[in-house]
């Protein structure tokens, strides 16, 4: 059993985790391709995670992605987060004061996911400010 205790302090900083997130598609239930006429073509396919060395399936999926302007998918994903350190941020101006290292076991879980996979050049034609456009798309996906 692990326990954690907190005590009040009077410090002028907060901490922020430094981590690496990895999302792996385990099984794709359905996908939709965005055509040049912007009409989604729905299809249901099952893509199981193939063992390493199954190159033919990987190339087939890569060809599908290259030919489509944008692909949306839904399915089971594995999320893995590895925290490797932290940084101290000033309460006054949010500037970084220092960094530290920690060793924690990775957090891993399976869940359902919805994703959009497209080339940056496709988005560049539709959205003038890339970061703001991706941020807006994330809000739209959460709202649905």
PDB file of C-alpha atoms in Angstrom:
ATOM      1  CA  UNK A   1       0.000   0.000   0.000  1.00  0.00           C
ATOM      2  CA  UNK A   2       1.274   3.412  -0.957  1.00  0.00           C
ATOM      3  CA  UNK A   3       0.467   6.486   1.093  1.00  0.00           C
ATOM      4  CA  UNK A   4       1.037  10.163   0.394  1.00  0.00           C
ATOM      5  CA  UNK A   5       0.992  12.980   2.897  1.00  0.00           C
ATOM      6  CA  UNK A   6       0.726  16.724   2.253  1.00  0.00           C
ATOM      7  CA  UNK A   7       1.703  19.525   4.586  1.00  0.00           C
ATOM      8  CA  UNK A   8       1.075  23.265   4.208  1.00  0.00           C
ATOM      9  CA  UNK A   9       4.079  25.250   2.943  1.00  0.00           C
ATOM     10  CA  UNK A  10       4.872  28.868   2.181  1.00  0.00           C
ATOM     11  CA  UNK A  11       6.778  28.555  -1.094  1.00  0.00           C
ATOM     12  CA  UNK A  12       6.607  30.937  -4.056  1.00  0.00           C
ATOM     13  CA  UNK A  13       6.536  28.282  -6.766  1.00  0.00           C
ATOM     14  CA  UNK A  14       4.398  25.473  -8.140  1.00  0.00           C
ATOM     15  CA  UNK A  15       5.508  22.327  -9.932  1.00  0.00           C
ATOM     16  CA  UNK A  16       4.605  20.932 -13.326  1.00  0.00           C
ATOM     17  CA  UNK A  17       5.217  17.336 -14.415  1.00  0.00           C
ATOM     18  CA  UNK A  18       7.541  16.584 -17.323  1.00  0.00           C
ATOM     19  CA  UNK A  19       6.173  13.540 -19.094  1.00  0.00           C
ATOM     20  CA  UNK A  20       5.927  11.596 -22.320  1.00  0.00           C
ATOM     21  CA  UNK A  21       2.506  10.452 -23.540  1.00  0.00           C
ATOM     22  CA  UNK A  22       2.077   7.619 -26.032  1.00  0.00           C
ATOM     23  CA  UNK A  23      -1.223   6.542 -27.597  1.00  0.00           C
ATOM     24  CA  UNK A  24      -1.377   3.287 -29.558  1.00  0.00           C
ATOM     25  CA  UNK A  25      -4.386   2.117 -31.583  1.00  0.00           C
ATOM     26  CA  UNK A  26      -5.250  -1.427 -30.450  1.00  0.00           C
ATOM     27  CA  UNK A  27      -8.358  -1.977 -32.571  1.00  0.00           C
ATOM     28  CA  UNK A  28     -10.047   0.337 -35.076  1.00  0.00           C
ATOM     29  CA  UNK A  29     -13.823  -0.146 -35.275  1.00  0.00           C
ATOM     30  CA  UNK A  30     -14.716   2.364 -37.973  1.00  0.00           C
ATOM     31  CA  UNK A  31     -13.203   5.113 -40.042  1.00  0.00           C
ATOM     32  CA  UNK A  32     -14.363   7.886 -42.344  1.00  0.00           C
ATOM     33  CA  UNK A  33     -12.376   9.421 -45.177  1.00  0.00           C
ATOM     34  CA  UNK A  34     -12.780  13.049 -46.162  1.00  0.00           C
ATOM     35  CA  UNK A  35     -12.875  13.308 -49.935  1.00  0.00           C
ATOM     36  CA  UNK A  36     -12.072  16.380 -52.018  1.00  0.00           C
ATOM     37  CA  UNK A  37     -15.797  17.152 -52.201  1.00  0.00           C
ATOM     38  CA  UNK A  38     -15.796  17.152 -48.345  1.00  0.00           C
ATOM     39  CA  UNK A  39     -18.296  14.293 -48.200  1.00  0.00           C
ATOM     40  CA  UNK A  40     -17.409  11.636 -45.601  1.00  0.00           C
ATOM     41  CA  UNK A  41     -17.445   8.066 -46.844  1.00  0.00           C
ATOM     42  CA  UNK A  42     -18.229   5.773 -43.930  1.00  0.00           C
ATOM     43  CA  UNK A  43     -16.675   2.344 -43.714  1.00  0.00           C
ATOM     44  CA  UNK A  44     -16.376  -0.238 -41.004  1.00  0.00           C
ATOM     45  CA  UNK A  45     -13.138  -2.142 -40.802  1.00  0.00           C
ATOM     46  CA  UNK A  46     -11.417  -4.104 -38.110  1.00  0.00           C
ATOM     47  CA  UNK A  47      -7.690  -3.496 -37.679  1.00  0.00           C
ATOM     48  CA  UNK A  48      -6.176  -5.650 -34.943  1.00  0.00           C
ATOM     49  CA  UNK A  49      -2.704  -4.860 -33.616  1.00  0.00           C
ATOM     50  CA  UNK A  50      -0.444  -7.056 -35.724  1.00  0.00           C
ATOM     51  CA  UNK A  51       2.664  -8.719 -34.358  1.00  0.00           C
ATOM     52  CA  UNK A  52       5.990  -7.094 -35.219  1.00  0.00           C
ATOM     53  CA  UNK A  53       7.115  -8.214 -38.667  1.00  0.00           C
ATOM     54  CA  UNK A  54       3.717  -8.035 -40.373  1.00  0.00           C
ATOM     55  CA  UNK A  55       4.946  -5.508 -42.938  1.00  0.00           C
ATOM     56  CA  UNK A  56       2.268  -6.095 -45.597  1.00  0.00           C
ATOM     57  CA  UNK A  57      -0.565  -4.891 -43.317  1.00  0.00           C
ATOM     58  CA  UNK A  58       1.443  -1.833 -42.229  1.00  0.00           C
ATOM     59  CA  UNK A  59       2.095  -0.839 -45.864  1.00  0.00           C
ATOM     60  CA  UNK A  60      -1.600  -1.311 -46.744  1.00  0.00           C
ATOM     61  CA  UNK A  61      -2.692   1.002 -43.914  1.00  0.00           C
ATOM     62  CA  UNK A  62       0.023   3.526 -44.886  1.00  0.00           C
ATOM     63  CA  UNK A  63      -1.223   3.544 -48.518  1.00  0.00           C
ATOM     64  CA  UNK A  64      -4.795   4.212 -47.327  1.00  0.00           C
ATOM     65  CA  UNK A  65      -3.619   7.145 -45.222  1.00  0.00           C
ATOM     66  CA  UNK A  66      -1.526   8.613 -48.039  1.00  0.00           C
ATOM     67  CA  UNK A  67      -4.386   8.541 -50.516  1.00  0.00           C
ATOM     68  CA  UNK A  68      -6.944  10.199 -48.230  1.00  0.00           C
ATOM     69  CA  UNK A  69      -7.025  13.917 -47.480  1.00  0.00           C
ATOM     70  CA  UNK A  70      -8.078  13.210 -43.888  1.00  0.00           C
ATOM     71  CA  UNK A  71      -9.075  10.078 -42.028  1.00  0.00           C
ATOM     72  CA  UNK A  72     -11.162   9.939 -38.859  1.00  0.00           C
ATOM     73  CA  UNK A  73     -11.149   6.814 -36.756  1.00  0.00           C
ATOM     74  CA  UNK A  74     -12.777   5.333 -33.676  1.00  0.00           C
ATOM     75  CA  UNK A  75     -11.593   2.387 -31.654  1.00  0.00           C
ATOM     76  CA  UNK A  76      -9.749   1.008 -28.668  1.00  0.00           C
ATOM     77  CA  UNK A  77      -6.481   2.727 -27.747  1.00  0.00           C
ATOM     78  CA  UNK A  78      -3.801   2.182 -25.109  1.00  0.00           C
ATOM     79  CA  UNK A  79      -2.641   5.341 -23.333  1.00  0.00           C
ATOM     80  CA  UNK A  80       0.745   5.316 -21.601  1.00  0.00           C
ATOM     81  CA  UNK A  81       2.186   8.242 -19.608  1.00  0.00           C
ATOM     82  CA  UNK A  82       5.727   8.186 -18.261  1.00  0.00           C
ATOM     83  CA  UNK A  83       6.680  10.995 -15.857  1.00  0.00           C
ATOM     84  CA  UNK A  84      10.442  11.542 -15.811  1.00  0.00           C
ATOM     85  CA  UNK A  85      10.770  14.844 -13.973  1.00  0.00           C
ATOM     86  CA  UNK A  86       9.250  18.144 -12.924  1.00  0.00           C
ATOM     87  CA  UNK A  87       9.905  21.854 -13.226  1.00  0.00           C
ATOM     88  CA  UNK A  88       9.397  24.566 -10.646  1.00  0.00           C
ATOM     89  CA  UNK A  89       7.454  27.612 -11.883  1.00  0.00           C
ATOM     90  CA  UNK A  90       7.389  30.995 -10.162  1.00  0.00           C
ATOM     91  CA  UNK A  91       4.018  32.109  -8.759  1.00  0.00           C
ATOM     92  CA  UNK A  92       4.887  35.689  -9.709  1.00  0.00           C
ATOM     93  CA  UNK A  93       5.613  35.411 -13.438  1.00  0.00           C
ATOM     94  CA  UNK A  94       5.272  31.644 -14.248  1.00  0.00           C
ATOM     95  CA  UNK A  95       8.929  31.522 -15.362  1.00  0.00           C
ATOM     96  CA  UNK A  96      10.824  28.286 -14.908  1.00  0.00           C
ATOM     97  CA  UNK A  97      13.043  28.330 -11.801  1.00  0.00           C
ATOM     98  CA  UNK A  98      14.592  24.843 -11.973  1.00  0.00           C
ATOM     99  CA  UNK A  99      14.066  21.234 -13.005  1.00  0.00           C
ATOM    100  CA  UNK A 100      14.293  17.952 -11.155  1.00  0.00           C
ATOM    101  CA  UNK A 101      14.233  14.257 -11.977  1.00  0.00           C
ATOM    102  CA  UNK A 102      11.962  11.592 -10.510  1.00  0.00           C
ATOM    103  CA  UNK A 103      11.483   7.889 -11.149  1.00  0.00           C
ATOM    104  CA  UNK A 104       7.882   6.692 -11.300  1.00  0.00           C
ATOM    105  CA  UNK A 105       6.320   3.632 -12.934  1.00  0.00           C
ATOM    106  CA  UNK A 106       4.410   4.437 -16.148  1.00  0.00           C
ATOM    107  CA  UNK A 107       0.628   4.777 -16.006  1.00  0.00           C
ATOM    108  CA  UNK A 108      -1.038   2.644 -18.696  1.00  0.00           C
ATOM    109  CA  UNK A 109      -4.712   2.039 -19.469  1.00  0.00           C
ATOM    110  CA  UNK A 110      -7.029   1.094 -22.346  1.00  0.00           C
ATOM    111  CA  UNK A 111      -9.920   3.322 -23.404  1.00  0.00           C
ATOM    112  CA  UNK A 112     -12.008   4.280 -26.424  1.00  0.00           C
ATOM    113  CA  UNK A 113     -10.536   6.917 -28.713  1.00  0.00           C
ATOM    114  CA  UNK A 114     -11.549   9.174 -31.587  1.00  0.00           C
ATOM    115  CA  UNK A 115      -8.809  10.573 -33.843  1.00  0.00           C
ATOM    116  CA  UNK A 116      -8.230  12.634 -36.945  1.00  0.00           C
ATOM    117  CA  UNK A 117      -5.195  11.816 -39.067  1.00  0.00           C
ATOM    118  CA  UNK A 118      -4.257  14.234 -41.812  1.00  0.00           C
ATOM    119  CA  UNK A 119      -1.299  15.869 -43.459  1.00  0.00           C
ATOM    120  CA  UNK A 120      -0.317  19.331 -42.226  1.00  0.00           C
ATOM    121  CA  UNK A 121      -0.625  20.615 -45.807  1.00  0.00           C
ATOM    122  CA  UNK A 122      -4.357  19.737 -45.799  1.00  0.00           C
ATOM    123  CA  UNK A 123      -4.923  21.751 -42.623  1.00  0.00           C
ATOM    124  CA  UNK A 124      -2.801  24.631 -43.871  1.00  0.00           C
ATOM    125  CA  UNK A 125      -5.314  25.194 -46.697  1.00  0.00           C
ATOM    126  CA  UNK A 126      -8.246  25.272 -44.267  1.00  0.00           C
ATOM    127  CA  UNK A 127      -6.764  26.957 -41.187  1.00  0.00           C
ATOM    128  CA  UNK A 128      -4.545  30.044 -41.230  1.00  0.00           C
ATOM    129  CA  UNK A 129      -3.178  29.617 -37.678  1.00  0.00           C
ATOM    130  CA  UNK A 130      -2.284  25.928 -37.211  1.00  0.00           C
ATOM    131  CA  UNK A 131      -2.105  25.917 -33.381  1.00  0.00           C
ATOM    132  CA  UNK A 132      -5.406  27.776 -33.011  1.00  0.00           C
ATOM    133  CA  UNK A 133      -7.055  25.492 -35.575  1.00  0.00           C
ATOM    134  CA  UNK A 134      -5.979  22.303 -33.796  1.00  0.00           C
ATOM    135  CA  UNK A 135      -7.116  23.838 -30.495  1.00  0.00           C
ATOM    136  CA  UNK A 136     -10.533  24.643 -32.015  1.00  0.00           C
ATOM    137  CA  UNK A 137     -10.866  21.104 -33.421  1.00  0.00           C
ATOM    138  CA  UNK A 138     -10.121  19.639 -29.965  1.00  0.00           C
ATOM    139  CA  UNK A 139     -12.915  21.757 -28.447  1.00  0.00           C
ATOM    140  CA  UNK A 140     -15.315  20.645 -31.186  1.00  0.00           C
ATOM    141  CA  UNK A 141     -14.472  16.966 -30.594  1.00  0.00           C
ATOM    142  CA  UNK A 142     -15.006  17.309 -26.827  1.00  0.00           C
ATOM    143  CA  UNK A 143     -18.364  19.019 -27.417  1.00  0.00           C
ATOM    144  CA  UNK A 144     -19.576  16.096 -29.539  1.00  0.00           C
TER     145      UNK A 144
END
